[in-house]
mmCIF file of C-alpha atoms in Angstrom:
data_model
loop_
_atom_site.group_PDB
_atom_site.id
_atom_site.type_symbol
_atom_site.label_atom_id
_atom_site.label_comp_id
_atom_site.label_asym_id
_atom_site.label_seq_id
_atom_site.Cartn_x
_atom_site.Cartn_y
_atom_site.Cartn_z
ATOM 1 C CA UNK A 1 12.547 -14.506 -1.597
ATOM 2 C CA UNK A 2 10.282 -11.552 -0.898
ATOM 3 C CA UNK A 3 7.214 -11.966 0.696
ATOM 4 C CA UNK A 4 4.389 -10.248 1.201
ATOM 5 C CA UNK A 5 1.343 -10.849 2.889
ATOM 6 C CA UNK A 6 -1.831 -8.402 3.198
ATOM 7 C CA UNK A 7 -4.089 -8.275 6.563
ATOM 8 C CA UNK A 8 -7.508 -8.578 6.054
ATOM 9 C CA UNK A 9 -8.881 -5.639 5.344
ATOM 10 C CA UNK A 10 -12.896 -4.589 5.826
ATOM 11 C CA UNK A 11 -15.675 -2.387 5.667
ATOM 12 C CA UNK A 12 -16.521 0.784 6.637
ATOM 13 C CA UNK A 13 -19.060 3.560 6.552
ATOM 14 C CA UNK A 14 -18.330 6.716 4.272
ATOM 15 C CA UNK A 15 -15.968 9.105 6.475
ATOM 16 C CA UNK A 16 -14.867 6.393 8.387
ATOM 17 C CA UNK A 17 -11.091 5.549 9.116
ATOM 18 C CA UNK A 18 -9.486 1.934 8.634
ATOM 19 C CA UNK A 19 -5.581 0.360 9.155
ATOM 20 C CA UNK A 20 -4.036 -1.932 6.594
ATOM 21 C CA UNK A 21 -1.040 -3.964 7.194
ATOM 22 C CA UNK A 22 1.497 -6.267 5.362
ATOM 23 C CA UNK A 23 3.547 -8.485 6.502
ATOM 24 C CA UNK A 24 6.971 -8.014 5.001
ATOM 25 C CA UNK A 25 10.252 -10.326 4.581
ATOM 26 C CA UNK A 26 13.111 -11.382 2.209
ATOM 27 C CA UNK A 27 14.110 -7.921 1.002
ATOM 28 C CA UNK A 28 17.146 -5.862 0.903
ATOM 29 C CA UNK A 29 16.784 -3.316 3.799
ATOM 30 C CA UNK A 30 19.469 -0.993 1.868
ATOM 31 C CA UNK A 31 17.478 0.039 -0.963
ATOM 32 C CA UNK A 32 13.542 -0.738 -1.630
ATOM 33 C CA UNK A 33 10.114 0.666 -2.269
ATOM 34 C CA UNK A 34 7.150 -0.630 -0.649
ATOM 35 C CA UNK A 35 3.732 0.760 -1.945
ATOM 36 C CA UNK A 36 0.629 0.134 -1.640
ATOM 37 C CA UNK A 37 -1.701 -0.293 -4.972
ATOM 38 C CA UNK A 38 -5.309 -0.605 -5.012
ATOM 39 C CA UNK A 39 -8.022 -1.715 -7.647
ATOM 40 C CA UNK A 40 -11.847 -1.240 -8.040
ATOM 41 C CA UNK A 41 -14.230 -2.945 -10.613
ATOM 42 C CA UNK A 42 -13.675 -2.213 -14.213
ATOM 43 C CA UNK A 43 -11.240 0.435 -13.149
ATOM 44 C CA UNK A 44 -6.816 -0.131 -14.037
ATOM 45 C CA UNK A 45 -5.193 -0.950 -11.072
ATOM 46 C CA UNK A 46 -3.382 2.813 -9.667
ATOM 47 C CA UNK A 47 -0.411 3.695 -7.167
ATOM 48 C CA UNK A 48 -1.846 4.745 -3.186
ATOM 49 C CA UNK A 49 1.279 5.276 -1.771
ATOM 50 C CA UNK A 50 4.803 4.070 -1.158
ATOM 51 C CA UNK A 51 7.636 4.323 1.037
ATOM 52 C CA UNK A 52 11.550 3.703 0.718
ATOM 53 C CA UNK A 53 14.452 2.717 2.866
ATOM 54 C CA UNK A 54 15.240 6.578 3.538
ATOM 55 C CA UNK A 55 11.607 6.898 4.911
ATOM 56 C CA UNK A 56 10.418 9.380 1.655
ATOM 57 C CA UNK A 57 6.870 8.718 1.145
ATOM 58 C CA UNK A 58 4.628 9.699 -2.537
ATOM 59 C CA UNK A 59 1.004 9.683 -2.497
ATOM 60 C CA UNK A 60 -1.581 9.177 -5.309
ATOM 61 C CA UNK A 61 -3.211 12.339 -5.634
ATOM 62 C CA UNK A 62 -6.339 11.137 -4.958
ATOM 63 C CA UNK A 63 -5.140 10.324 -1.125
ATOM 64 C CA UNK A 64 -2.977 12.845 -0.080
ATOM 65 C CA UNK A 65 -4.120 14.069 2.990
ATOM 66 C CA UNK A 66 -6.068 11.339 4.008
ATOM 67 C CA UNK A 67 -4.063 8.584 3.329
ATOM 68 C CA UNK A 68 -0.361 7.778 5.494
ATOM 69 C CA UNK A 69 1.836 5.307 4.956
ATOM 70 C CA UNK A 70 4.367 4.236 7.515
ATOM 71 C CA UNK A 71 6.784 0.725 8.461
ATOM 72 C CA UNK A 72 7.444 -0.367 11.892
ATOM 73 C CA UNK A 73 10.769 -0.170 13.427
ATOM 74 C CA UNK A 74 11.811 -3.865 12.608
ATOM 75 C CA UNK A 75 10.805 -3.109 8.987
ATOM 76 C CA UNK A 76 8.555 -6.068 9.000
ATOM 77 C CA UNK A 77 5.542 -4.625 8.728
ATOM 78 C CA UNK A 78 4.085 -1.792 6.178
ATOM 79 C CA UNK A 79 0.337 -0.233 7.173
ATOM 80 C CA UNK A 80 -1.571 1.778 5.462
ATOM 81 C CA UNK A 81 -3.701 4.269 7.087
ATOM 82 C CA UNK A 82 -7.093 5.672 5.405
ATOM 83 C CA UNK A 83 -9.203 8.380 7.110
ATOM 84 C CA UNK A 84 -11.772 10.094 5.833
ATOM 85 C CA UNK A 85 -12.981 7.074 3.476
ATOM 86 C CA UNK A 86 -15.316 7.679 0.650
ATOM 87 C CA UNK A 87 -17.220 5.087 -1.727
ATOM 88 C CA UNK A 88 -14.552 5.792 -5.006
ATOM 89 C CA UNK A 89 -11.870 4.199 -2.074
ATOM 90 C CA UNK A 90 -13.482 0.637 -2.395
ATOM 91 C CA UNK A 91 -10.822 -1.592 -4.078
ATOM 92 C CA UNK A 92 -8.434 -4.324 -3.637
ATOM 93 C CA UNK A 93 -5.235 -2.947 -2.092
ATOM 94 C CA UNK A 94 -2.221 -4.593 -2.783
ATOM 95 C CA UNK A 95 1.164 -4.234 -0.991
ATOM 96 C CA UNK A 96 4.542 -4.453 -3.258
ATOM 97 C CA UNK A 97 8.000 -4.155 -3.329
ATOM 98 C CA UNK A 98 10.711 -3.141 -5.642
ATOM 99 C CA UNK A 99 13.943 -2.431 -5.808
ATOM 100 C CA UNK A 100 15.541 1.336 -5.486
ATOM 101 C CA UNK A 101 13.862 4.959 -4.113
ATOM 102 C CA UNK A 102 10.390 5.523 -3.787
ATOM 103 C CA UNK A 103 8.239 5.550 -6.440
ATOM 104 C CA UNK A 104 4.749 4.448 -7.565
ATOM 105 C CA UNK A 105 5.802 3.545 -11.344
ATOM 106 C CA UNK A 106 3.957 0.326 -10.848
ATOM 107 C CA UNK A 107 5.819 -1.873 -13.368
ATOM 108 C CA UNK A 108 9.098 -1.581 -11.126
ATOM 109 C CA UNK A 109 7.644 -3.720 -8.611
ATOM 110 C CA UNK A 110 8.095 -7.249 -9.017
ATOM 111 C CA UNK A 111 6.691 -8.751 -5.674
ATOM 112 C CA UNK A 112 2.904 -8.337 -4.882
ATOM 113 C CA UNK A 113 0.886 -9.009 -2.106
ATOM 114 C CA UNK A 114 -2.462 -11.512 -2.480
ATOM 115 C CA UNK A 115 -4.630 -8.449 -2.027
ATOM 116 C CA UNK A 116 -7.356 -7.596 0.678
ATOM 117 C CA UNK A 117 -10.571 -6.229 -0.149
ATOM 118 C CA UNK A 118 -11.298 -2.427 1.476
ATOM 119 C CA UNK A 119 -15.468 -1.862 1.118
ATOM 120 C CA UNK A 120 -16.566 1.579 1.909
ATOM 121 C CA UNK A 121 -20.374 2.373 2.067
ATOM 122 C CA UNK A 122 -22.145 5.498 1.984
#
C-alpha cells in the first residue's frame, strides 16, 4: 500500500525560500512518478513538479527556476524546494505517486498525500 505523508508546511514572507517533504513508502522502486501538486482558493488543483525512478524531473511552468524537486538516497523521502516565493504560490501542496516515467498528467496518480498548507505574504 502506498503511502504518503506531507510535512507541515508554513508561512513565509514574499521572496522568501521554504522546504517541503513527504514521507514515502509501499511503492515499486522500478518504475514511479512522484509529484508534487498544489491548490489555491477557487483555483483547479495544477502539477508543481515531479520526479521518476530514473531521476528526470518536469516542472510547472510557473516554477521552473525557482522550484527543485529532489528524493533522498533511501527513496523515502520526496522534498520540495521553493525559493523566491510570491503570494500566487499560496496553496495546498500535495505529494503523489503513480505508476511509470515522469509526468504531471495528474489523473495518472492514484495515491495522494493529506496536503500541507504553504502561506506566502507580501
Amino acid at each position: 500500500q502506498v503511502r504518503l505523508v506531507e510535512s507541515e508546511g508554513g508561512s513565509v514572507q514574499s521572496g522568501g525560500s521554504l522546504r517541503l517533504s513527504c514521507q514515502t513508502s509501499g511503492y515499486r522502486l522500478d518504475t514511479y512518478s512522484l509529484g508534487w501538486f498544489r491548490q489555491a482558493p477557487g483555483k483547479e488543483r495544477e502539477g508543481v513538479a515531479a520526479i521518476d525512478n530514473d531521476g528526470r524531473t518536469e516542472y510547472g511552468d510557473s516554477v521552473k527556476g525557482r522550484f527543485t524537486i529532489s528524493q533522498d538516497n533511501a527513496k523515502t523521502t520526496l522534498y520540495l524546494d521553493m525559493d523566491s516565493l510570491e503570494p500566487e504560490d499560496t496553496a495546498i501542496y500535495y505529494c503523489a505517486h503513480a505508476m511509470g516515467p515522469v509526468t504531471l498528467v495528474e489523473d495518472l496518480f492514484g495515491y495522494w498525500g493529506q496536503g500541507t498548507q504553504v502561506t506566502v505574504s507580501s
